[in-house]
PDB file of C-alpha atoms in Angstrom:
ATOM      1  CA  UNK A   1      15.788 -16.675 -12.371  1.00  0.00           C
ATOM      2  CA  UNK A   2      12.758 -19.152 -11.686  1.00  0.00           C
ATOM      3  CA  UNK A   3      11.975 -19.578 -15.428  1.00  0.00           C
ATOM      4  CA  UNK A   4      15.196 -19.919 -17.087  1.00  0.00           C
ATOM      5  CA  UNK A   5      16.225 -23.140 -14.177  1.00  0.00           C
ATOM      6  CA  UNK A   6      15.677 -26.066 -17.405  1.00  0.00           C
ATOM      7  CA  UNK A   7      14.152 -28.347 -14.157  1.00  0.00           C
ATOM      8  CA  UNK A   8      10.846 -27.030 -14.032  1.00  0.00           C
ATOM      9  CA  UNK A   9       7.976 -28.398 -15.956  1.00  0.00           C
ATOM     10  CA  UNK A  10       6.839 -26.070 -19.125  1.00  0.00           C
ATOM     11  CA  UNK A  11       3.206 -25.901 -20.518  1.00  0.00           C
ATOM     12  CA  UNK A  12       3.211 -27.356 -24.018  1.00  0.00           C
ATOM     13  CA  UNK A  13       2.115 -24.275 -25.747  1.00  0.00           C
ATOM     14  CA  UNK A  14      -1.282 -25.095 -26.856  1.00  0.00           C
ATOM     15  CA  UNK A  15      -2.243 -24.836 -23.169  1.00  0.00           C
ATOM     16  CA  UNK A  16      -1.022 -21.676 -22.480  1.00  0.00           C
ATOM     17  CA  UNK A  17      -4.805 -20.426 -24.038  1.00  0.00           C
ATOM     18  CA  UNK A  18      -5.777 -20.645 -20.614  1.00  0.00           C
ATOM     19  CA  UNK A  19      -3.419 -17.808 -19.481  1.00  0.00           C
ATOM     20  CA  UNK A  20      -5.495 -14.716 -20.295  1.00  0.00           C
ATOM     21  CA  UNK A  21      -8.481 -16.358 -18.669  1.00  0.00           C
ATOM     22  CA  UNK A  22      -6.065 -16.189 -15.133  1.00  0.00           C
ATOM     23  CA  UNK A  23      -4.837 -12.841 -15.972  1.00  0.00           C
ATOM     24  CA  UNK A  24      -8.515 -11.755 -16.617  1.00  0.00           C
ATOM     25  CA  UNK A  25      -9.866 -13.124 -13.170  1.00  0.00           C
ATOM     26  CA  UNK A  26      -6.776 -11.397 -11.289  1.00  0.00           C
ATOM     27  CA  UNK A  27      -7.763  -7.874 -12.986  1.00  0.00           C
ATOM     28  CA  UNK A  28     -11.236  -7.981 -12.413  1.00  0.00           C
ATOM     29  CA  UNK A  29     -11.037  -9.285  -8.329  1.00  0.00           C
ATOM     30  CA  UNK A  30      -8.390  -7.174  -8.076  1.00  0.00           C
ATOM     31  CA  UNK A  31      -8.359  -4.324 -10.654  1.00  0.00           C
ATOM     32  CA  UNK A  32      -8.042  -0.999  -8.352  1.00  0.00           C
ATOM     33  CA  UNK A  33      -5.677  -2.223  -5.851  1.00  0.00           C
ATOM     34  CA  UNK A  34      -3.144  -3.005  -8.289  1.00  0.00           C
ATOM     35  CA  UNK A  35      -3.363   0.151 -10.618  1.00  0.00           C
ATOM     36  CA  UNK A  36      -2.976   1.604  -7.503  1.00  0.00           C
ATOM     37  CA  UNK A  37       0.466   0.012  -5.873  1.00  0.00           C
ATOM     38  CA  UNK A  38       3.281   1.588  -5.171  1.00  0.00           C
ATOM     39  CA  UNK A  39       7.015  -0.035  -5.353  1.00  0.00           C
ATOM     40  CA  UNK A  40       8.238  -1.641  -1.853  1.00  0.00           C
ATOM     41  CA  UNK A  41       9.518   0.878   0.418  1.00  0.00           C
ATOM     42  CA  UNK A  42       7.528   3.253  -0.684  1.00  0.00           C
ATOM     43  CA  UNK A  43       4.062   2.135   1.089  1.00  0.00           C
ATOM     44  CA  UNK A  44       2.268  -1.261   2.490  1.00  0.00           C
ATOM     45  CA  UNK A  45       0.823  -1.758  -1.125  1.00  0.00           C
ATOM     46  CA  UNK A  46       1.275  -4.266  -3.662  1.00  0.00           C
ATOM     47  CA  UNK A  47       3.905  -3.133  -5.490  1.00  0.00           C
ATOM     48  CA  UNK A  48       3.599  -0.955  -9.133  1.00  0.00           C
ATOM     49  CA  UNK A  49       2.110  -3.050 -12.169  1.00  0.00           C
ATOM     50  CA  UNK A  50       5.160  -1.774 -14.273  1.00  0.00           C
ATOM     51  CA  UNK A  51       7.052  -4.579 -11.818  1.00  0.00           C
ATOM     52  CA  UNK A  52       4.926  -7.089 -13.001  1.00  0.00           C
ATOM     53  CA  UNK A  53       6.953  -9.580 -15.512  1.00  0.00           C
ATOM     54  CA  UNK A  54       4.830 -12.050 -17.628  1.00  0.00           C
ATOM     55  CA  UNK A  55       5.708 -15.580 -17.218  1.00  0.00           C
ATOM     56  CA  UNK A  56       4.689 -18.749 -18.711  1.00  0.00           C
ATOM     57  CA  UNK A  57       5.645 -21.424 -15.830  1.00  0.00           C
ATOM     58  CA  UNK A  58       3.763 -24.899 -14.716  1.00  0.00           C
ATOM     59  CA  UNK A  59       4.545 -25.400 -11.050  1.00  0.00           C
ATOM     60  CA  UNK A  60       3.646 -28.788  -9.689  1.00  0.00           C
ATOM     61  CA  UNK A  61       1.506 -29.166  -6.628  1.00  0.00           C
ATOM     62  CA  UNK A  62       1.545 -31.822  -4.056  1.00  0.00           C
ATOM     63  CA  UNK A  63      -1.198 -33.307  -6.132  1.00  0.00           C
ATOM     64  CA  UNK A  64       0.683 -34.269  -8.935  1.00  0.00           C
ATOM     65  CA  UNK A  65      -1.453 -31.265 -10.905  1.00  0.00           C
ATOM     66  CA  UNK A  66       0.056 -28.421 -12.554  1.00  0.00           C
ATOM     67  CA  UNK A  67      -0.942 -24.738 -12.362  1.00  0.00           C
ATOM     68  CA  UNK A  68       0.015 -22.122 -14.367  1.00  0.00           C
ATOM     69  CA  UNK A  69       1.948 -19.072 -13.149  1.00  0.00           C
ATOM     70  CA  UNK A  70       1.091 -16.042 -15.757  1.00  0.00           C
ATOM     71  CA  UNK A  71       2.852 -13.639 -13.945  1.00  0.00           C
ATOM     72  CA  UNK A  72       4.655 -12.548 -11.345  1.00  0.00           C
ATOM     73  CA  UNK A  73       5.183  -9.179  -8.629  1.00  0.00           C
ATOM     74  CA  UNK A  74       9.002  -8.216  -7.829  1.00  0.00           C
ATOM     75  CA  UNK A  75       9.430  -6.767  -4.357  1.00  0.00           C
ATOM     76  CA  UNK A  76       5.650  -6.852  -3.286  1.00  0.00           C
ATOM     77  CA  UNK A  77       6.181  -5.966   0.563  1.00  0.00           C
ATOM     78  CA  UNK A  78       5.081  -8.548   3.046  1.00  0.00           C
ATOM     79  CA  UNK A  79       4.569  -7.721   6.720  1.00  0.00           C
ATOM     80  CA  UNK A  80       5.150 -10.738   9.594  1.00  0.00           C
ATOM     81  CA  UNK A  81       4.259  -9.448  12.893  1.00  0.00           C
ATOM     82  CA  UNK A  82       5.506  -5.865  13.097  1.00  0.00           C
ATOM     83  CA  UNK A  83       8.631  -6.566  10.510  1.00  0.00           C
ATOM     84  CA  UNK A  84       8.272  -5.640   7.099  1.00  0.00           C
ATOM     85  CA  UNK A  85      10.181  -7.765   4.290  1.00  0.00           C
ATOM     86  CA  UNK A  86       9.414  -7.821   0.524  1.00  0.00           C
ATOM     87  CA  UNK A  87       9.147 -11.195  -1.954  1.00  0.00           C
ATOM     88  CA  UNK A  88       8.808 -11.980  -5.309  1.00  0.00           C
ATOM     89  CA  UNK A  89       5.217 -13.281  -5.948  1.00  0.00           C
ATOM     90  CA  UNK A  90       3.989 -15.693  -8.682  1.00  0.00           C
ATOM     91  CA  UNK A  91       0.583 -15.173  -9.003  1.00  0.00           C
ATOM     92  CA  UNK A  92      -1.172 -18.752  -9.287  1.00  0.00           C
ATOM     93  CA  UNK A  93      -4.849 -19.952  -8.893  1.00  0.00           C
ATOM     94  CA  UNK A  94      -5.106 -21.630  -5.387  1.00  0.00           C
ATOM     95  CA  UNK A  95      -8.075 -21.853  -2.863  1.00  0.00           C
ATOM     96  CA  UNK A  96      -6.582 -22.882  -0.170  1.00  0.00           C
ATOM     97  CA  UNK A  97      -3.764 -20.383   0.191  1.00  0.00           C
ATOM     98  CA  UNK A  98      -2.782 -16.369   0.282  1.00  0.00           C
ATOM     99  CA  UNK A  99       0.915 -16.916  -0.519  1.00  0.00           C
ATOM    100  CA  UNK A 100       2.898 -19.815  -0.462  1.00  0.00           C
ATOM    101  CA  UNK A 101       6.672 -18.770   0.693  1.00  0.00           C
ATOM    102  CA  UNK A 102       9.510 -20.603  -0.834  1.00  0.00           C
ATOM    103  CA  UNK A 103      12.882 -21.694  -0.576  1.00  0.00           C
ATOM    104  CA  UNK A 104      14.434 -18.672  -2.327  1.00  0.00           C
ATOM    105  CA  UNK A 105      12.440 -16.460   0.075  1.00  0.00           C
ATOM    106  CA  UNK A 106      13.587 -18.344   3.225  1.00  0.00           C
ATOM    107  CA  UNK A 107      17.201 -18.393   1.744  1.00  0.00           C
ATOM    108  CA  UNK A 108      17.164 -14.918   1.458  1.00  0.00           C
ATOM    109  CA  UNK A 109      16.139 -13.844   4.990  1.00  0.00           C
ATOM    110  CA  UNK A 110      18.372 -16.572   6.693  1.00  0.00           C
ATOM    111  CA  UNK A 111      15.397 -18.791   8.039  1.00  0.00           C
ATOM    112  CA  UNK A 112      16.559 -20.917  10.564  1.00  0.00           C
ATOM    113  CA  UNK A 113      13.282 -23.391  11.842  1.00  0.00           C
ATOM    114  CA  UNK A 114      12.400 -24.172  15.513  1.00  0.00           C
ATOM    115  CA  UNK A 115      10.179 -27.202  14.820  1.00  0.00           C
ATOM    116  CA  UNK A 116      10.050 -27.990  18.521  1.00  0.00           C
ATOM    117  CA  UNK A 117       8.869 -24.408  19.446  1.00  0.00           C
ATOM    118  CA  UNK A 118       7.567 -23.880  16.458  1.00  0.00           C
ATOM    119  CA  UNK A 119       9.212 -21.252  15.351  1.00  0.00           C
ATOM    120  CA  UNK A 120      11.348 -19.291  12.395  1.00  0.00           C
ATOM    121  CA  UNK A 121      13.985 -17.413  12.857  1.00  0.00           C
ATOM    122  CA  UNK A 122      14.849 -14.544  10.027  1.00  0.00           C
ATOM    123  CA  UNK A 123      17.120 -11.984   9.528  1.00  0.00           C
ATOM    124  CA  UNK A 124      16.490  -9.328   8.141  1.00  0.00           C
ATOM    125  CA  UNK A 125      19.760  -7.537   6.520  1.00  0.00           C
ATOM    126  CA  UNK A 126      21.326  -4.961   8.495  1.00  0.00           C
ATOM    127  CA  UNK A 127      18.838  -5.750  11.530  1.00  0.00           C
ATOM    128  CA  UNK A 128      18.536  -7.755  14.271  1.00  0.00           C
ATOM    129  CA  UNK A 129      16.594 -11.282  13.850  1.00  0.00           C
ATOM    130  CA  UNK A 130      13.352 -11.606  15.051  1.00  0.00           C
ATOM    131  CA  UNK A 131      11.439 -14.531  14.610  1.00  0.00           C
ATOM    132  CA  UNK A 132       7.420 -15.951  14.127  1.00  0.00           C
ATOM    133  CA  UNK A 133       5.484 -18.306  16.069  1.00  0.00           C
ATOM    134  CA  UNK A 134       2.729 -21.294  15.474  1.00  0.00           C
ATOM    135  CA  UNK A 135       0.211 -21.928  16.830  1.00  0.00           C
ATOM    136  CA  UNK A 136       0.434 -24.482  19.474  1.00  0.00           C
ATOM    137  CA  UNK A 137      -2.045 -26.858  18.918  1.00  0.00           C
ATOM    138  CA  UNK A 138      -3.479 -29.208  22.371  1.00  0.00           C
TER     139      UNK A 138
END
């Protein structure tokens, strides 16, 4: 799993304070939709809040900063184009970004990347691939 890998940064434990402030923002901009999920499979919701596992990891952004991850969703489904898939979501404070797919994600659905078309390529298990597309930019 994500936390036990002995690579990634930890928050010295005086600043995990800060963690019930995150948790707090996340129930009160999002408080009905997630008492209200159902697991993957089972609808296009979030997935239930009894699969939400409490976590204390730093990830590093591009910055150099560190954010702290508080918690994370198993299996919250995730539609691209007309395909459903599902991911496991740490929930972190960013502006910029709704999700933020990573390598164990990508792994996991076989993505192979078009950077020329600008495309990727997944599979999803048991079904055909299908693949995404950019935006072409002129």
């Amino acid at each position: 799993m994500a936390r036990d890998c002995p690579l990634l940064p930890r928050v010295p434990q005086q600043q995990t304070q800060s963690q019930p402030r995150v948790q707090q923002q996340q129930q009160q901009q999002q408080q009905a939709p997630v008492q209200q999920c159902q697991q993957a499979g089972g609808s296009d919701s979030l997935g239930e809040l009894s699969s939400r596992e409490s976590v204390e990891l730093a990830v590093e952004l591009s910055t150099g900063d560190f954010v702290l991850a508080s918690y994370c969703l198993e299996e919250v489904p995730l539609q691209l184009q007309d395909q459903w898939l599902s991911a496991r979501l740490f929930a972190l404070q960013l502006q910029d970004y709704d999700v933020i797919l990573g390598m164990d994600w990508l792994e996991r659905y076989g993505a192979v990347m078009d950077y020329q078309k600008k495309r990727v390529h997944l599979q999803i298990p048991g079904e055909a691939t299908f693949y995404f597309q950019g935006i072409f930019l002129l």
